[in-house]
Every structure is written in C-alpha cells, then in structure tokens.
XYZ file of C-alpha atoms in Angstrom:
383
model
C 85.549 96.538 77.028
C 88.670 95.031 76.945
C 91.848 94.855 74.602
C 91.609 90.832 73.677
C 94.985 88.968 74.216
C 96.047 85.681 73.298
C 99.546 83.769 73.630
C 100.276 80.022 73.048
C 103.364 77.953 73.544
C 104.679 75.149 71.805
C 106.926 73.507 74.316
C 109.986 74.107 76.406
C 113.154 72.235 75.746
C 116.406 72.469 73.825
C 115.199 72.447 70.078
C 117.596 71.588 67.398
C 118.159 74.305 64.919
C 116.769 72.121 62.400
C 113.252 72.369 64.106
C 113.374 75.754 64.925
C 111.590 77.272 61.820
C 108.743 74.483 62.079
C 107.952 75.192 65.949
C 108.058 79.468 65.041
C 105.303 78.881 61.676
C 103.581 76.369 63.998
C 102.692 78.920 66.767
C 102.247 82.115 64.322
C 99.733 80.116 62.884
C 98.104 79.393 65.700
C 97.625 83.368 66.889
C 97.561 84.447 63.371
C 94.153 82.611 62.427
C 92.800 82.663 66.370
C 93.201 86.429 67.281
C 91.473 88.222 64.879
C 88.284 86.207 65.888
C 88.964 86.958 69.487
C 88.970 90.645 68.066
C 85.581 90.202 66.239
C 84.023 88.744 69.649
C 85.063 85.282 70.105
C 85.391 84.309 74.106
C 88.548 83.552 75.821
C 87.341 79.700 76.210
C 86.956 79.082 72.223
C 90.009 80.835 71.540
C 92.123 78.733 73.884
C 90.685 75.406 72.888
C 90.748 76.992 69.122
C 94.300 77.553 69.140
C 95.113 74.261 71.016
C 93.125 72.459 68.010
C 95.414 73.714 65.325
C 98.622 73.044 67.295
C 97.543 69.417 67.975
C 97.029 69.036 64.162
C 100.194 70.088 63.494
C 102.774 67.134 63.439
C 105.772 69.543 64.692
C 104.366 69.123 68.137
C 103.902 66.725 70.877
C 100.081 66.906 70.914
C 97.580 64.920 68.582
C 98.813 64.485 65.331
C 102.806 63.845 66.031
C 102.533 62.617 69.853
C 105.003 60.487 71.529
C 104.299 56.709 72.055
C 104.967 55.326 75.141
C 106.483 51.869 76.090
C 104.042 49.815 74.276
C 104.427 52.292 70.914
C 101.298 53.609 71.520
C 99.681 56.984 71.770
C 97.851 58.007 75.276
C 96.902 61.932 74.914
C 96.054 64.191 78.044
C 94.247 67.866 78.064
C 92.822 70.435 80.284
C 90.513 73.428 79.678
C 89.791 76.323 81.844
C 87.234 79.280 82.473
C 88.681 81.804 84.843
C 84.927 83.514 85.204
C 83.821 80.275 86.583
C 86.736 78.425 87.836
C 85.285 75.654 85.709
C 87.428 73.286 84.112
C 87.485 69.498 82.272
C 90.584 67.391 82.216
C 91.116 64.667 79.992
C 94.063 61.526 80.754
C 95.449 58.994 78.692
C 92.678 59.106 75.653
C 93.657 57.614 72.982
C 92.651 57.702 68.825
C 91.341 61.249 69.157
C 92.918 64.406 66.751
C 91.970 67.005 69.761
C 91.745 65.831 72.871
C 91.152 69.437 74.245
C 87.818 69.505 72.557
C 86.708 66.341 74.638
C 88.441 68.006 77.468
C 85.564 71.166 76.829
C 82.848 68.997 76.442
C 83.497 66.660 80.363
C 83.813 70.834 81.352
C 80.136 70.408 80.225
C 79.166 67.367 82.015
C 77.059 67.305 84.938
C 78.973 64.770 87.574
C 82.667 64.938 86.728
C 85.168 67.136 85.486
C 88.137 64.821 84.878
C 87.845 61.325 82.800
C 90.811 58.616 81.624
C 91.289 55.790 79.867
C 88.214 53.745 78.610
C 86.185 55.768 80.401
C 87.011 58.933 78.817
C 86.827 57.555 75.171
C 83.128 56.677 75.948
C 82.169 59.284 77.080
C 83.963 60.591 73.717
C 81.768 58.134 71.624
C 78.479 59.270 73.287
C 79.792 63.207 72.491
C 80.017 62.498 68.782
C 84.070 61.949 68.848
C 85.279 59.980 65.680
C 87.840 57.487 67.119
C 90.599 57.621 64.153
C 93.123 54.579 63.471
C 96.120 54.995 65.569
C 98.399 55.353 62.862
C 96.695 58.731 61.921
C 98.391 60.339 64.735
C 101.834 58.997 64.298
C 104.640 60.496 62.196
C 107.636 58.949 60.720
C 109.930 61.018 63.248
C 107.889 59.767 66.126
C 107.923 56.012 65.054
C 111.855 56.292 64.444
C 112.529 58.186 67.798
C 110.448 55.430 69.595
C 112.484 52.336 67.531
C 115.942 54.389 68.972
C 114.796 54.799 72.385
C 112.759 51.818 73.052
C 115.352 49.415 74.497
C 117.837 52.033 75.360
C 118.049 51.614 79.368
C 120.236 54.703 79.656
C 117.431 56.998 78.364
C 115.053 58.540 80.677
C 112.029 61.099 80.618
C 114.059 63.782 81.672
C 116.444 63.785 78.500
C 113.829 65.482 76.177
C 114.815 68.526 77.514
C 118.211 68.295 76.597
C 117.521 67.778 73.567
C 117.597 63.892 72.801
C 114.258 63.931 71.835
C 111.423 66.435 71.325
C 109.014 67.808 74.462
C 106.426 69.529 72.842
C 103.133 70.144 75.082
C 100.773 73.014 73.378
C 98.973 75.442 75.477
C 97.100 78.574 75.316
C 96.005 82.066 77.207
C 93.442 84.291 76.363
C 91.510 87.297 77.342
C 88.481 88.347 75.470
C 86.725 91.936 75.124
C 84.666 91.090 78.322
C 87.529 90.868 80.327
C 87.426 86.627 80.448
C 90.115 84.639 80.869
C 90.950 81.000 79.766
C 93.961 78.311 79.493
C 94.159 75.352 77.475
C 96.860 72.514 77.320
C 97.204 69.666 75.508
C 100.177 66.788 75.308
C 101.071 63.145 74.371
C 103.261 63.503 77.912
C 106.664 61.900 77.764
C 108.534 59.585 75.281
C 108.446 55.746 76.083
C 106.463 56.922 79.333
C 104.757 53.865 81.271
C 101.425 53.104 80.281
C 98.802 54.974 82.033
C 101.155 57.911 83.053
C 100.012 61.119 83.962
C 102.023 64.447 83.778
C 101.070 67.776 84.775
C 99.157 69.054 81.555
C 95.570 67.873 82.614
C 96.222 68.941 86.090
C 94.585 72.058 87.169
C 96.698 74.309 88.982
C 99.731 72.311 87.388
C 99.630 72.498 83.565
C 97.165 74.914 83.467
C 95.195 77.133 85.811
C 92.389 80.760 85.107
C 91.254 82.958 87.230
C 89.528 85.887 86.071
C 90.833 87.822 89.336
C 94.420 87.099 88.820
C 95.376 85.649 85.635
C 95.750 82.791 83.318
C 98.694 80.272 82.249
C 99.936 77.256 80.919
C 102.942 75.403 81.378
C 105.326 72.813 79.503
C 107.824 71.037 81.218
C 108.968 67.784 82.842
C 105.545 66.980 84.073
C 106.548 65.533 87.627
C 108.646 68.611 88.459
C 105.557 70.899 87.477
C 103.051 68.658 89.632
C 105.382 69.018 92.921
C 105.340 72.686 92.330
C 101.440 73.181 90.962
C 103.593 75.773 88.800
C 100.627 77.679 86.848
C 98.721 78.172 90.056
C 102.196 79.111 92.203
C 102.735 81.811 89.208
C 98.832 82.892 89.255
C 99.442 83.493 93.179
C 102.600 85.747 92.262
C 99.918 87.740 90.232
C 98.745 89.085 93.721
C 101.759 91.229 93.697
C 103.806 91.241 90.864
C 103.721 92.017 87.143
C 103.035 89.466 85.205
C 107.139 88.986 83.883
C 108.083 89.030 87.450
C 105.430 86.579 88.089
C 106.479 84.294 85.327
C 110.441 84.354 86.229
C 109.653 83.874 90.055
C 107.321 80.570 89.160
C 109.997 79.074 86.698
C 112.690 79.710 89.732
C 110.226 77.592 92.120
C 110.328 74.996 88.890
C 114.193 74.866 89.470
C 114.909 75.121 92.791
C 112.159 73.395 94.619
C 110.576 71.128 91.564
C 114.088 70.644 90.481
C 112.912 70.651 87.284
C 112.792 72.389 83.676
C 110.369 74.031 81.577
C 108.316 77.310 80.637
C 105.175 79.366 81.473
C 103.092 81.572 79.504
C 101.016 83.953 81.679
C 98.535 86.833 80.914
C 97.590 88.637 83.871
C 93.253 90.319 84.472
C 94.959 93.605 83.143
C 95.817 91.688 79.775
C 99.077 92.285 80.379
C 101.842 88.927 79.310
C 104.399 87.398 81.429
C 106.552 84.557 79.551
C 109.292 82.750 81.190
C 111.367 79.149 80.516
C 114.448 77.744 82.031
C 115.276 75.609 78.820
C 117.608 76.703 76.137
C 114.323 77.391 73.794
C 110.355 77.650 73.783
C 108.251 78.242 71.184
C 105.738 81.053 71.750
C 104.066 84.024 69.753
C 101.448 86.511 70.831
C 99.594 89.228 69.503
C 100.652 92.964 70.338
C 98.703 95.977 71.190
C 98.641 96.765 67.499
C 97.759 93.337 66.017
C 101.336 92.450 65.100
C 102.050 88.623 65.676
C 105.274 87.843 67.440
C 106.971 84.285 67.427
C 109.887 83.416 68.862
C 112.295 80.281 69.906
C 113.781 82.199 73.072
C 112.909 84.619 75.309
C 115.392 86.700 74.907
C 115.225 87.254 71.446
C 111.338 89.182 72.181
C 112.059 92.693 73.708
C 109.046 93.267 73.354
C 108.103 91.056 76.607
C 110.967 92.075 78.529
C 109.722 92.850 81.194
C 106.209 94.566 81.081
C 103.843 96.287 79.273
C 105.442 99.955 80.353
C 107.391 101.696 82.816
C 105.091 102.066 85.406
C 104.720 98.093 85.788
C 108.617 97.685 86.092
C 108.846 100.638 88.459
C 106.157 98.709 90.883
C 108.557 95.704 90.487
C 111.827 98.332 91.586
C 109.372 99.652 94.573
C 109.109 95.939 95.641
C 112.812 95.308 95.596
C 113.999 98.222 97.260
C 111.192 97.572 100.314
C 113.138 94.260 100.551
C 116.720 95.087 102.340
C 118.067 91.949 101.532
C 117.698 92.257 98.113
C 120.978 93.363 96.101
C 119.908 96.174 93.674
C 122.973 94.747 91.297
C 120.696 91.650 90.979
C 118.259 93.612 88.560
C 118.373 91.458 85.102
C 120.566 94.022 82.709
C 117.604 93.114 80.027
C 115.043 94.362 82.686
C 116.805 97.448 83.421
C 117.264 98.518 79.547
C 113.566 97.893 79.022
C 112.537 99.830 81.647
C 114.700 102.883 80.366
C 113.364 102.580 76.922
C 109.969 102.957 78.239
C 111.213 105.414 80.414
C 113.058 107.342 78.050
C 109.976 107.399 75.329
C 107.521 109.107 77.924
C 109.846 111.466 79.266
C 112.386 112.749 76.830
C 110.261 112.632 73.712
C 110.941 109.156 71.993
C 114.343 108.931 72.270
C 115.447 105.094 73.701
C 118.282 103.064 74.124
C 120.062 101.117 71.172
C 120.279 97.790 72.470
C 123.013 97.170 69.269
C 125.216 100.204 69.471
C 124.524 101.803 72.930
C 126.542 100.387 76.285
C 124.824 99.282 79.377
C 127.569 101.870 80.859
C 125.790 104.870 79.312
C 122.858 104.322 81.555
C 123.634 106.455 84.362
C 122.960 106.292 88.208
C 120.949 109.486 87.826
C 118.921 107.701 85.107
C 117.981 104.876 87.830
C 117.644 107.100 90.833
C 114.890 108.762 88.681
C 113.418 105.219 88.436
C 113.472 104.634 91.781
C 111.746 108.302 92.648
C 109.305 107.159 90.349
C 108.442 104.126 91.619
C 108.213 105.767 95.374
C 105.415 107.567 94.128
C 103.769 104.453 92.439
C 101.830 102.081 94.621
C-alpha cells in the first residue's frame, strides 16, 4: 500500500504582492480539504477532480469563476482529466456557462465514442449529463470585467503579457497518487486574456496540459499554452522520469519549455514512487502539497520551499550526481547550490546523527570537498 500524495498548482506568472495571500490560501484549501479523503481511500482520479473543483470555485484563479474574458467579452473554459492506470482521459474545450469544466471532462472520459468535445457539442453533452447551465455573469468577477475593459482596445497587449504581471494567468491543476499506487492528473483554465473566440491552449490537450501514466508519473502544467503545446510539456516531463528524479525531470522539462518552446510556465509532478517535482521559470507559481507527515506546505515560489529541493532523500540526489558524473561534458560547478545544500542536509542527518547545514547562519563555503567526495562515493555505489 502506497502513501497517498496530492499536489496542486494555481498558475505560474508574475503574481503581484497584493494577490499572494489569496493564491496561497486557495491552493492550501484545496489540499486541506482533499488530502484527508485520499488518506481515507479516495481514488487519485476522484482526488484530482475534487481538488480542481475547489480551485474552479475560487475567484482568485483563471478557471471556472474568475476566468478571463475572450475578445468578445465571453468566458470559454477548457479542462482535462487523465487516469494513469488505464491511460484513459477526457477533455472539453471552449465550453461556456459551466462552473466545473473538469467534471464535464470526467464525464467525457466515461463516454463510449469520444474523448474530447468542444463548444456547442460539449454543452449538449453537458445537458444530457445533468450539468446546470449558469448565467454567464455567475462566472464573471469585477476583477476580470475591469481587466477586460482595460485591455480590449489595447493594440499593444499580447497574451504573453499575462506572464509578466500585466494580468493574471491562473490555470489550475492537480496530480495525485492513491493508496493503490494509481496516478491521475487534472487541469482547468479559462485560457488567455482577450483570446480569440474558440482559441484552445495546452490545458485540455493530453501530454501538454496534463499527463498520467502509472508506469512513469503524473504531471499538470500551467503557462503560455502555445509554447507548452510545442514541447508537450507534461509528457516530456514524464519521459524524463525514466532516468531522472522528479525534481530534475521537472527542471529539465522547464528548460525544454524555455529553450525549445521559447515560453514561460510551470509544472507539478509526481513519479510512480510518490516523490514530488516542481519547477517554473516565471517569477512565481502558487502550489501546495501534503508532506510525509500530512502537513500542508503552500508557497508562491519554489525557492521558499526547501522541502522539495530537490528530492525526498539523499539517495535520489546521489543518483542524480551519478548520472551527471557519467556525462563528461557536464561541469560539476553547474550543480545548483540549493540542490547541493539539500543533499548535504539529508546526508548529514543520515550519517552524522542529526546535524545539518543551516541555511540562515552557515556559509556554503563551510561544505568541504571531502563532503562532496563522500556524496559522490555514495552515488557510485547506488544504481
């Protein structure tokens, strides 16, 4: 029986200080409400759907209530859900007047003849499934109405501006592992601000906005959709898991996004052992997860969460060092300082009776090459 895992995100962009508390509270609430249910036996698939439902209801985020308005002043929503056990999925695109598009995507996954529905056809299916069609105003917030008025005639505004602080970009997502070791992911979004009606981004596209495979891991992404689509970000991250620890896989997938996709975004990831990976190349990304003790950690930047840098224990990091040392083109000085310090913490705790490096008072210079040599030696013994 596996230890349940749940991690959620609330978008990656230059989140202004005035929005930080709402973002942290929002992602914290989703984990706080759903993780105990996972511990009680809820399936991973149910967990990601219900966690995203909570985020869709929260007007802080660009999903469900609070979503962006398109160029016509309407709301169109996209969502994806995927089951890692069966590699089954469901997605909806450009649906209107629904609070929970991810739940409609779940219904699509259970349909006989299709796995992706869009627009009017998706809404017809929603009616047959008993979904309530809302007044569009129930999804609109004063924040987004004001923002739309500000940008609707601004010829200089482009969707990518949303990632530089010009406006919110709060796609939401979740990944989970249940007690049976099954993995699942879900992603939901209102897209980009002032988007062309009918525009579809990465979020509802399998492999880009989300991916789950019990043999590899589960991922949910957020960012500039056209760039994420180019590199199939979530499938790329899961493929990296074949040979890499989750934090390294997340980091490397974001490097691919930046260097090949020429874009900005973030990703959350769980491998099939239940270890977390988180990465983003935007100034901030809201995320939350439950640690091994069930404590909820919610942050707005990866650097604020030393628990996830870079991996669960020193052996995982040793494996990473081992892989790097086998590549003669990799200069050892490129290992991130924070990665090394976290590895040293784990190593010291496991071999020296609990002493550890203090980020606040100790200097990186106090870590010796002898310490590194011992880490590398451990790596050479770990295959």
